[in-house]
Coordinates of C-alpha atoms and ligand atoms in Angstrom, one line a residue:
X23 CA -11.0 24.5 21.5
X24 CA -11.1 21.3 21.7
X25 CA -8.2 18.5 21.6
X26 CA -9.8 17.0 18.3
X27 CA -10.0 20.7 16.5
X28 CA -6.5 21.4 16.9
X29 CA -5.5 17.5 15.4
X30 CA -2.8 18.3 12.2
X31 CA -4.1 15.6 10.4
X32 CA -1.5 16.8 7.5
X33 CA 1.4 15.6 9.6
X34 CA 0.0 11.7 9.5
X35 CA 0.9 9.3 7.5
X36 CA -1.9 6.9 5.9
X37 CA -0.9 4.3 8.3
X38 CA -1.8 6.9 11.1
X39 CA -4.9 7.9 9.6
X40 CA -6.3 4.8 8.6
X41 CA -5.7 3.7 12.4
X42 CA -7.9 6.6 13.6
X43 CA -10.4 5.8 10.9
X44 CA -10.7 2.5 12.0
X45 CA -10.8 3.4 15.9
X46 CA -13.3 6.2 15.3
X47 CA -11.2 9.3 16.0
X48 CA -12.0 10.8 12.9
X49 CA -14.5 10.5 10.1
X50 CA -13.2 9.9 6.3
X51 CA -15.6 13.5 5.9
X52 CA -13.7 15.5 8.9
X53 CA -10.4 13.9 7.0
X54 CA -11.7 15.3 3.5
X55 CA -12.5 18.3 4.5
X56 CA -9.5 19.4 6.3
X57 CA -7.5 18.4 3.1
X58 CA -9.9 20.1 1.2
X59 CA -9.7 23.5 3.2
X60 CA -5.7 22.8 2.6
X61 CA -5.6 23.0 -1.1
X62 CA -8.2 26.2 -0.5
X63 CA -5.5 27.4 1.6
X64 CA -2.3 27.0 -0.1
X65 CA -2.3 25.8 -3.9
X66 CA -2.0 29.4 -4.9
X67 CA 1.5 29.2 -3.8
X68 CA 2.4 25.8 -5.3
X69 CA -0.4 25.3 -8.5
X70 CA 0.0 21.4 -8.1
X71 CA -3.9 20.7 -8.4
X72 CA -5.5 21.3 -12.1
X73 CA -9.1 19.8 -10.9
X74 CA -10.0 19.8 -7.6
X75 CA -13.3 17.8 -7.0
X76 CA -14.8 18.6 -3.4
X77 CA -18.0 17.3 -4.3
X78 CA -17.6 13.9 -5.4
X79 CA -14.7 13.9 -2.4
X80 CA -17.1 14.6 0.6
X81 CA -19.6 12.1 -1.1
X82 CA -17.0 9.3 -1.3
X83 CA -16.1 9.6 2.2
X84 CA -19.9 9.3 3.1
X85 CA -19.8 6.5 1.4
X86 CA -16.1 5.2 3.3
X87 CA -17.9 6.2 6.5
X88 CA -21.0 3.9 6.1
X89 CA -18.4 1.0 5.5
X90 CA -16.0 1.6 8.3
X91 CA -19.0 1.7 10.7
X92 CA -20.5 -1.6 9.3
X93 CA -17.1 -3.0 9.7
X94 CA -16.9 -3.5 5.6
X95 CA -13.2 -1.7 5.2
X96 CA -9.6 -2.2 4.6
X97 CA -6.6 -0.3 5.4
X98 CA -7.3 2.5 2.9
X99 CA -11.0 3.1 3.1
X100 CA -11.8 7.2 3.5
X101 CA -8.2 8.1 3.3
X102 CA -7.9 10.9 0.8
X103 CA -5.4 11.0 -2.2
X104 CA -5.3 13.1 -5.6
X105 CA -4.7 11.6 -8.7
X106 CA -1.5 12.6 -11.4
X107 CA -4.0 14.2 -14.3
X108 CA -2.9 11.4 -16.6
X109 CA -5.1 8.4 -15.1
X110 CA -8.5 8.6 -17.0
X111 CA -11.3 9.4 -14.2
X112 CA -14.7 9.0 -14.8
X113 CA -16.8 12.2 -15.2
X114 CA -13.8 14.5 -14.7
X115 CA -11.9 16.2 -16.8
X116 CA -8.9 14.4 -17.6
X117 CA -6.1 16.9 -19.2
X118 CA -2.8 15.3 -19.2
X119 CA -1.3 18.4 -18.5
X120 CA -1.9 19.3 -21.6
X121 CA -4.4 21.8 -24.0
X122 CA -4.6 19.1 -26.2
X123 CA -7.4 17.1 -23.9
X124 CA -8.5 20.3 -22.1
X125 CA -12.1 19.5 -22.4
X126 CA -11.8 15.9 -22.0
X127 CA -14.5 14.2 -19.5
X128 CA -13.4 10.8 -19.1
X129 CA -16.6 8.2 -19.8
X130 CA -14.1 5.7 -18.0
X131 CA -12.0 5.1 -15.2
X132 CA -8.1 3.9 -15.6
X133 CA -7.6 0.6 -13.9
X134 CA -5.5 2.3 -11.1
X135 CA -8.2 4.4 -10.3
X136 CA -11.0 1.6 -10.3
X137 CA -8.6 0.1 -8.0
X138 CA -8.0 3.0 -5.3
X139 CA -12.1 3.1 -5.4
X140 CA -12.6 -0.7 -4.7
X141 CA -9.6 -0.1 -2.1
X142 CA -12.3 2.8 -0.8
X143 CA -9.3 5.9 -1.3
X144 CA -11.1 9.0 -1.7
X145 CA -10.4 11.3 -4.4
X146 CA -9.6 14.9 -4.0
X147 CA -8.5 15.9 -7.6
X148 CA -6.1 15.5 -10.2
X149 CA -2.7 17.0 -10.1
X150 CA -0.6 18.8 -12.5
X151 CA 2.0 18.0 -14.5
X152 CA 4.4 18.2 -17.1
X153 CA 2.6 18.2 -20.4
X154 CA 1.6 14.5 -21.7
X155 CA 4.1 13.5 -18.9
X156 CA 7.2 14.9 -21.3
X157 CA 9.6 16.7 -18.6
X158 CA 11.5 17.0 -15.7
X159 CA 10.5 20.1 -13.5
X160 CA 6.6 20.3 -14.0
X161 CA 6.9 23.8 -16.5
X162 CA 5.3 21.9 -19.7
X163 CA 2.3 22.1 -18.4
X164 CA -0.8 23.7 -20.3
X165 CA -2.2 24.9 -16.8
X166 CA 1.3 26.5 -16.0
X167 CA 4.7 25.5 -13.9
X168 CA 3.7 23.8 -10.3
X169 CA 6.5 25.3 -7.1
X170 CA 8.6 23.3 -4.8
X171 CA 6.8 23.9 -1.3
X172 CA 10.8 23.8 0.2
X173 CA 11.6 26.9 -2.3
X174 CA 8.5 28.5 -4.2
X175 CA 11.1 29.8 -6.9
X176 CA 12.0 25.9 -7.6
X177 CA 10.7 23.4 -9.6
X178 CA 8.9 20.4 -8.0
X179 CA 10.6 17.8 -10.8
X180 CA 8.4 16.6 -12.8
X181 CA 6.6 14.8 -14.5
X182 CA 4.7 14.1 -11.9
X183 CA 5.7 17.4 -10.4
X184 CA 1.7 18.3 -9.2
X185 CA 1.9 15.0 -7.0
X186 CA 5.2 15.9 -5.6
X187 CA 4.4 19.2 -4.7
X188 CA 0.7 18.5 -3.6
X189 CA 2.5 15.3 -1.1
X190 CA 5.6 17.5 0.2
X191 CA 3.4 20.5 1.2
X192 CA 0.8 17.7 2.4
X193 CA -2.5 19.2 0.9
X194 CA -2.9 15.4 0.1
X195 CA -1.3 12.1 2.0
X196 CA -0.3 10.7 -1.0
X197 CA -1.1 10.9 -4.6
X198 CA -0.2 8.4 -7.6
X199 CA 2.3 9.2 -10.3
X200 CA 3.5 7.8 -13.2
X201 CA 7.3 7.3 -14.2
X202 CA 9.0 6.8 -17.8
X203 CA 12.2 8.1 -16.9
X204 CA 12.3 9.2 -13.9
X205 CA 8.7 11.2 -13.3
X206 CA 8.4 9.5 -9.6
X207 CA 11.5 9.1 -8.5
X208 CA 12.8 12.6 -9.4
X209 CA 9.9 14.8 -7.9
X210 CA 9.7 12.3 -5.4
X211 CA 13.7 13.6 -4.7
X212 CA 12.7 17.1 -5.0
X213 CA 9.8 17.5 -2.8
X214 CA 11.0 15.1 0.1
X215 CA 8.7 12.4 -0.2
X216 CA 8.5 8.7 -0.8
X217 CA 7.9 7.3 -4.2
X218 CA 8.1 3.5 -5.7
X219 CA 7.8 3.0 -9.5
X220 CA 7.4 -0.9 -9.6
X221 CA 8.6 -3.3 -12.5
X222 CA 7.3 -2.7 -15.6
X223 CA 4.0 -4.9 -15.9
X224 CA 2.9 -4.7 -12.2
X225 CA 0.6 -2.2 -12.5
X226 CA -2.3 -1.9 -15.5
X227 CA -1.7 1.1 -17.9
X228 CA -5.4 0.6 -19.0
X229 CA -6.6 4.0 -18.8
X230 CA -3.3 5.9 -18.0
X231 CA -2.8 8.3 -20.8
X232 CA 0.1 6.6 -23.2
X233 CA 3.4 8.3 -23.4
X234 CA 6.2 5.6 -24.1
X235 CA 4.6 2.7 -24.1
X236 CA 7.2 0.2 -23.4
X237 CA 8.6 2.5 -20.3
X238 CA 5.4 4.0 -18.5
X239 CA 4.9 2.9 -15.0
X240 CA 2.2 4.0 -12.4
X241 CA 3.2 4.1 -8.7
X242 CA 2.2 5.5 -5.3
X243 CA 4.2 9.0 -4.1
X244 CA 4.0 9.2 -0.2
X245 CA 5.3 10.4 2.9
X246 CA 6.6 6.8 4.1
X247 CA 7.5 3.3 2.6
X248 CA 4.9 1.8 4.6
X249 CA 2.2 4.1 3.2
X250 CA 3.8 3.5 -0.4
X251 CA 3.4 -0.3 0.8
X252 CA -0.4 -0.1 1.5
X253 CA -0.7 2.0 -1.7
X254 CA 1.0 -0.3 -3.8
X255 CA -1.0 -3.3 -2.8
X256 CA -4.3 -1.8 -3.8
X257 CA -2.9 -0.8 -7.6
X258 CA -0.9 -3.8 -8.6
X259 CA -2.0 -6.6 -10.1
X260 CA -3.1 -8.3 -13.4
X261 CA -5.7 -6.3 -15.6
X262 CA -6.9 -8.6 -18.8
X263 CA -7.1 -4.8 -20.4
X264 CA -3.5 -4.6 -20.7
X265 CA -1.5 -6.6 -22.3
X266 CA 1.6 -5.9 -20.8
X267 CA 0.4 -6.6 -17.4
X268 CA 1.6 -9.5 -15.4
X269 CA -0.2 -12.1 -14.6
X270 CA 1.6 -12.6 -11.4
X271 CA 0.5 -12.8 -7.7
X272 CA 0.5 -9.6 -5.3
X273 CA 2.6 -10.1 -2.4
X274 CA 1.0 -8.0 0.3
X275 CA 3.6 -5.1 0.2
X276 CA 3.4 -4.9 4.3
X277 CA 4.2 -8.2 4.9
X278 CA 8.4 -7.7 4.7
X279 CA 8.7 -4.2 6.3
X280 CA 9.8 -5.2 9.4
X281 CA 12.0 -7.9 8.6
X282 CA 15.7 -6.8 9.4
X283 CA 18.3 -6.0 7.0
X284 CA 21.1 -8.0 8.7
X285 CA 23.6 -9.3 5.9
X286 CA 21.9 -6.8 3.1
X287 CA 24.2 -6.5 -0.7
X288 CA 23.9 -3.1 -1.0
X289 CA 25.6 -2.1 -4.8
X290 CA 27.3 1.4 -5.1
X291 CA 27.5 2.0 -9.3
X292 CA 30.4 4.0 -9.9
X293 CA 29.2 5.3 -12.2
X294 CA 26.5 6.8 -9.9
X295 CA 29.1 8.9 -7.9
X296 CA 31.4 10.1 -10.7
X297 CA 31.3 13.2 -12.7
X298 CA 28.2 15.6 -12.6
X299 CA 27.3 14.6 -8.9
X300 CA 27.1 17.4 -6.4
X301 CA 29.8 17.0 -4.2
X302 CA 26.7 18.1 -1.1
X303 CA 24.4 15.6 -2.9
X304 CA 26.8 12.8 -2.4
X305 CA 27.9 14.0 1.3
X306 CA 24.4 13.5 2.3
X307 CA 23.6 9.7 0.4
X308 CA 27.6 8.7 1.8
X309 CA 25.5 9.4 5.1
X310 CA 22.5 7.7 4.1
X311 CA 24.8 4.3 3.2
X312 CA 26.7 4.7 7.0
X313 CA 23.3 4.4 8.3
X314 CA 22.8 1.1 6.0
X315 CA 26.2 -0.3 7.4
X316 CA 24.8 0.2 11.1
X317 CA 21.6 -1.4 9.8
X318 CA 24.1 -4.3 9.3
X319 CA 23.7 -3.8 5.0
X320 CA 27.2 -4.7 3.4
X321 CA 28.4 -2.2 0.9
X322 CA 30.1 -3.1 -2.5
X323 CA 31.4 -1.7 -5.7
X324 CA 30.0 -2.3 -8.8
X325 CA 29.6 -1.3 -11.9
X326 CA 27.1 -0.3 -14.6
X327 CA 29.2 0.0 -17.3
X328 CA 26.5 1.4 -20.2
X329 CA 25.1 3.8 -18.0
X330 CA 26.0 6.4 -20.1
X331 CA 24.0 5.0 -22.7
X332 CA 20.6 5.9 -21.3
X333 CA 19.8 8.9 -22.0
X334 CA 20.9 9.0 -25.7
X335 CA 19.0 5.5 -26.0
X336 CA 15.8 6.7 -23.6
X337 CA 15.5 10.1 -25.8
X338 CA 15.5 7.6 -29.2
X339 CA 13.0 5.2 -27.9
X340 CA 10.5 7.5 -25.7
X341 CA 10.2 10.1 -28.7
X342 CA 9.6 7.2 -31.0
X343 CA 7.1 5.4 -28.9
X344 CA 5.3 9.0 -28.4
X345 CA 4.9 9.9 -31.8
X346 CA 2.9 6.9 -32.7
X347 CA 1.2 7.0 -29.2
X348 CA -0.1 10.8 -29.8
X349 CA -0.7 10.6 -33.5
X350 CA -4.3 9.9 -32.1
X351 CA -4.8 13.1 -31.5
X352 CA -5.9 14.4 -34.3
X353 CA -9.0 17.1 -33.7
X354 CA -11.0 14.1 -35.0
X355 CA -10.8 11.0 -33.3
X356 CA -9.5 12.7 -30.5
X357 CA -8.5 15.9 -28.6
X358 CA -8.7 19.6 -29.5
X359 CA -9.8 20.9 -32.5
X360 CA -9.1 24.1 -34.3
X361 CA -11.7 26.6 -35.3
X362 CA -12.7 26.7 -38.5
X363 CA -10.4 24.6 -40.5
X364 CA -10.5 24.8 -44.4
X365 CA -10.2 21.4 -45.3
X366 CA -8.8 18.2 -43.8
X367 CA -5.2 18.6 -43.7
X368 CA -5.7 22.4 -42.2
X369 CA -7.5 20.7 -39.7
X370 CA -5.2 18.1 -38.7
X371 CA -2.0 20.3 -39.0
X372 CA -3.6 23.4 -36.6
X373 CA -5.2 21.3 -34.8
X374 CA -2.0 19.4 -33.5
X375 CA -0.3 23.0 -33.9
X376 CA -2.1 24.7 -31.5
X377 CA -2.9 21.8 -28.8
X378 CA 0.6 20.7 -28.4
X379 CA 3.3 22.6 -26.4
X380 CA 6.7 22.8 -27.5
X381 CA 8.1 20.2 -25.6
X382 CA 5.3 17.7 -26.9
X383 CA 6.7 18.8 -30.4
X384 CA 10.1 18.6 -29.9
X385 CA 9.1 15.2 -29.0
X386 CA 7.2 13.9 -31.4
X387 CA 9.3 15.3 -34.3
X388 CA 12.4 13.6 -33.0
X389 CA 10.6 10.1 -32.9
X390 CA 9.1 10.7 -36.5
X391 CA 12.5 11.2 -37.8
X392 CA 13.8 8.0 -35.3
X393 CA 11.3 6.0 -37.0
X394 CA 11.6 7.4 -40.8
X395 CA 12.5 4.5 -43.0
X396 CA 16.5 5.1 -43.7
X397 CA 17.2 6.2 -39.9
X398 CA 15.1 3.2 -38.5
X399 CA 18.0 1.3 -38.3
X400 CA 20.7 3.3 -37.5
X401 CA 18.8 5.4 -34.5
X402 CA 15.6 3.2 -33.7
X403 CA 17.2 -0.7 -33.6
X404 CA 20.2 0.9 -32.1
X405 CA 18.9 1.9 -29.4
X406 CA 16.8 -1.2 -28.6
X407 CA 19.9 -3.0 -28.9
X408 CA 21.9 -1.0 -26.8
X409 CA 19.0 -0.9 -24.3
X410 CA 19.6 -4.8 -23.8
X411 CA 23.0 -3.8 -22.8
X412 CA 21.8 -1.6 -20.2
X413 CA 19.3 -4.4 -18.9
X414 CA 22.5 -6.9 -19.2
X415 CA 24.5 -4.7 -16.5
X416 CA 21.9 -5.0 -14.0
X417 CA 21.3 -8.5 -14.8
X418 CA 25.0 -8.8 -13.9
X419 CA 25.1 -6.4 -10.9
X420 CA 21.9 -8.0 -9.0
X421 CA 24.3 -11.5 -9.2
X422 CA 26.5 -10.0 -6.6
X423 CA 23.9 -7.5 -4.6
X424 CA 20.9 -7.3 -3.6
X425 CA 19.7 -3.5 -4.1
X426 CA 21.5 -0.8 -5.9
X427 CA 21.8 2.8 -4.2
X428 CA 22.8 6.3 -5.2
X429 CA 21.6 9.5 -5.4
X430 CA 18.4 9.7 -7.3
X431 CA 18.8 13.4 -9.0
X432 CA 22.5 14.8 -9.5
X433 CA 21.3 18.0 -7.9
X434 CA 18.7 19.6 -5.6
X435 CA 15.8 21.2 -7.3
X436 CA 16.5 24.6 -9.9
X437 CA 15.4 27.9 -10.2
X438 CA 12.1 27.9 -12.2
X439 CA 13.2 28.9 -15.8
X440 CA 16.8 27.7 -15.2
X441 CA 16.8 24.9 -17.7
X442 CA 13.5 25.6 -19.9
X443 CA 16.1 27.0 -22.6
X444 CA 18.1 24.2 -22.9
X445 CA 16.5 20.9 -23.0
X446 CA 19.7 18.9 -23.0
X447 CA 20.8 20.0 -19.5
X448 CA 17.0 19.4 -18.2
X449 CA 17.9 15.7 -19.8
X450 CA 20.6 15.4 -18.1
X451 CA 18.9 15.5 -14.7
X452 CA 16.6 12.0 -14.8
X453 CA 20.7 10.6 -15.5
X454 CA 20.4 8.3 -12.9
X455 CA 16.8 7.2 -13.3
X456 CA 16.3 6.7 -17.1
X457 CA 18.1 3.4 -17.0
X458 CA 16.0 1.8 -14.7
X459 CA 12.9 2.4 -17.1
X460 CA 15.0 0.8 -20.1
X461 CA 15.9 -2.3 -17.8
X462 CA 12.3 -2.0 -16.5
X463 CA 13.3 -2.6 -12.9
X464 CA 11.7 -1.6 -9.9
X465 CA 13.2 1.5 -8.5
X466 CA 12.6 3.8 -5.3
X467 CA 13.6 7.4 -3.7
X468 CA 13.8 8.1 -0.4
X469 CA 14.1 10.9 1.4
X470 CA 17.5 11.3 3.1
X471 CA 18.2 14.8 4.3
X472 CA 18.7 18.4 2.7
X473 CA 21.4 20.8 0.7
X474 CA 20.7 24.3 1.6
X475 CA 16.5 23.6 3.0
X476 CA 16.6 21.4 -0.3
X477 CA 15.4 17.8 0.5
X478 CA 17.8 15.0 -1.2
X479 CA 16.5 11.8 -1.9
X480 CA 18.3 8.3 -1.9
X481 CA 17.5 5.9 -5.0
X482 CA 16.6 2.2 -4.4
X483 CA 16.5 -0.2 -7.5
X484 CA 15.8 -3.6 -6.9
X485 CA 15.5 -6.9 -9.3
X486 CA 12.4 -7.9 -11.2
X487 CA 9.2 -7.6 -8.5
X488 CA 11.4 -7.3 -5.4
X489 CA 9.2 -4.2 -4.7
X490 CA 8.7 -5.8 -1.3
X491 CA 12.4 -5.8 -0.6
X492 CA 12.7 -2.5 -1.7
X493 CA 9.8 -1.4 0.3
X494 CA 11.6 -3.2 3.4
X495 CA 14.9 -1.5 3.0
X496 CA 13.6 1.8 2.6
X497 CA 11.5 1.3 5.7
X498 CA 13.8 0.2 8.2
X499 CA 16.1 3.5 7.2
X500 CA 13.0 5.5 7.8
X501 CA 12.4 3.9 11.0
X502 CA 15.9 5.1 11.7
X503 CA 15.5 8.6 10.4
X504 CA 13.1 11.5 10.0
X505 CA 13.7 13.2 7.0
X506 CA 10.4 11.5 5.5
X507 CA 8.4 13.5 8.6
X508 CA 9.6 16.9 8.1
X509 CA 7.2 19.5 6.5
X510 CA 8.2 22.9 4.8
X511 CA 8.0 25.6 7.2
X512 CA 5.5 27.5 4.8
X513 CA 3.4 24.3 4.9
X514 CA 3.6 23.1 8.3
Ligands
LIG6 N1 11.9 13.5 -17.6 C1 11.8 12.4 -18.5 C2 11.2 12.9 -19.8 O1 11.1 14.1 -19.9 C3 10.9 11.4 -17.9 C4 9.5 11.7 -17.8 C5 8.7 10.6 -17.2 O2 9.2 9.8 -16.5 N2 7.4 10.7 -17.5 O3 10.8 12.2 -20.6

């Protein structure tokens, strides 16, 4: 056998395997392939793909090929990713997660993906996910719960549970997610990889199925900062499509890495370590800061004192903005329809009936009632009010520090089935990165060791479009550490 046949391409990270792209060592077809023949392999045990699509993957990296050899590529072209199955893809069916949009085809592309194909990325599929992105351990789903590759009898996270699963067990190098409360970070946490949702704005939404508006964020979910970096620079920027997008230059996310972190603020929320922390959990991010202070980071105290706002506020404003966000699906202008309905309202009322899952309803009926007129004000304006106060805090805290840190999840990942009865507890585990979604900051997790073969993951949350800062401080600890490198044993 030959040196090249045994090559694990699995345990590179993009920056490796764009270098031996570029150098010739492999071809973005040999690269497909292999991650191809991994998903064959092994997504029976984890279910994190819904639509895998080999064809138009081995065409695309034809395509990546002919450009590396005329010399016509960037950092990213013929790498393969998968996409979270809420970005609108062209020709492919585009479910959400949810039986609702089953047999949707997309006729367009989101702006992310047009982005990743400009960039040259290769597509392998879509991933699962929690149903219309409404969860937090990836069992919503239409197309059934996605494992943990560290426990198979665990939950990923979710929402973006398909992505975190598919990246830790490395059928893919990377994948993009999405994050409204969490549905980055959290996985990211879980399956022991990398994961950046930017500030609100940086990235388009055209295209990216709607769940709360005001909070939805796409983002890269990787093995390394770095690769989030290179990523990150190929789906930000302004998109005309979106009016919430900033029009505001793109930094080229590499550029800082390196730089050290001498005289870094690093902010320690008290709130972040208090009650409802796992005492293991918090042993392993004290260890994560020590490695900070060596890095020559300062630590201080601060505090956030409306955290405990955010999860009553996000579970007010989310369910509102998602009941007017998926009152489009209707059986008639869009998604599943029932079969033989007897007149308009039976159609509308089964159709919505039997598409939607229970969480999905849960939802939406919470935000109708948010939103009725006489509990507007009192649930609805409350909230957004109190959200401000939320945003104040960190306003206030990024005065006196320069990141924020803390564990990104209370806990390691449950049992499968642990919390599906009792949607208040399964709330209660995005506690730490809901607030960042109502501020609208930039926020990070990075892996930063394990509780019992569980990975732990360390949350970053910078000020308004310091993703590059973010991006540096969570690559000089991983230049330090190797928790980003290891690979379940199952996996490896
Ligand atoms: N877990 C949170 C929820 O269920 C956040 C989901 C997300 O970020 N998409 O709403």
């Amino acid at each position: 056998m030959s040196a090249k046949e045994v090559e694990k391409y699995h345990e590179k990270t993009i920056a490796e395997l764009s270098a031996m792209l570029q150098a010739g060592e492999v071809s973005s077809v040999e690269l497909t392939q292999y991650f191809l023949d991994r998903i064959k392999a092994h997504d029976e045990k984890l279910n994190s793909f819904i639509t895998v699509t080999e064809e138009s993957a081995l065409a695309a990296a034809v395509e990546a090929d002919e450009k590396i050899k005329n010399g016509d590529s960037g950092p990213l072209t013929g790498v393969p990713i998968a996409h979270k199955d809420i970005f609108c893809t062209e020709g492919v069916r585009t479910s959400c997660g949810s039986k609702m949009l089953d047999n949707f085809i997309s006729p367009y592309d989101a702006t992310v993906v047009t982005k990743m194909k400009a960039a040259g990325v290769v597509m392998l599929g879509k991933t699962n996910m929690d149903e219309f992105a409404m969860g937090s351990s990836n069992e919503t789903s239409y197309y059934g719960a996605v494992k943990n590759p560290w426990d198979t009898s665990t939950v990923p996270g979710g929402s973006s549970g398909g992505s975190a699963s598919a990246v830790g067990a490395r059928l893919a190098p990377a994948a993009t997610g999405t994050d409204t409360g969490g549905s980055i970070r959290q996985p990211a946490s879980m399956c022991g990889i990398t994961g950046i949702k930017p500030t609100y704005g940086r990235i388009s939404r055209f295209g990216m199925i709607a769940f709360a508006s005001s909070l939805d964020q796409a983002g890269p979910m990787a093995q390394s900062a770095e690769d989030c970096a290179l990523l990150l620079n190929a789906m930000a920027g302004f998109d005309e499509r979106d009016s919430t997008c900033i029009d505001k230059e793109v930094p080229d996310y590499t550029a800082e890495l390196d730089k050290p972190l001498e005289g870094l603020r690093i902010g320690l929320p008290k709130e972040y370590f208090g009650e409802g922390l796992s005492p293991e959990v918090e042993k392993i991010i004290r260890g994560a800061l020590e490695e900070y202070k060596k890095l020559g980071a300062e630590l201080i105290d601060i505090e956030l004192p409306n955290s405990g706002l955010s999860v009553p506020v996000y579970y007010v404003v989310a369910p509102a903005e998602c009941s007017a966000n998926l009152s489009r699906f209707d059986g008639v202008r869009y998604g599943y329809r029932c079969e033989n309905p007897v007149d308009l309202m039976d159609l509308y009322t089964r159709s919505r009936g039997e598409g939607f899952g229970a969480e999905v309803k849960r939802r939406i009926m919470v935000g109708t009632y948010a939103l009725s007129s006489g509990y507007y004000d009192a649930y609805y304006l409350k909230s957004q009010q109190l959200r401000h106060k939320i945003s104040d805090d960190f306003k206030e805290a990024f005065e006196k520090v320069d990141v924020i840190m803390g564990p990104t999840v209370p806990d390691t990942a449950f049992k499968i089935g642990e919390k599906s009865d009792d949607p208040i507890s399964m709330y209660l585990s995005d506690i730490y990165t809901i607030a960042v979604n109502l501020a609208g900051l930039p926020g990070m997790s990075v892996p930063a060791g394990f509780v019992n073969g569980m990975p732990v993951g360390l949350q970053i949350t910078g000020n308004y479009f310091k993703e590059s800062q973010l991006l540096n401080v969570a690559h000089q600890y991983q230049k330090n550490t190797d928790w980003h490198r290891a690979i379940p044993e199952d996996f490896s």
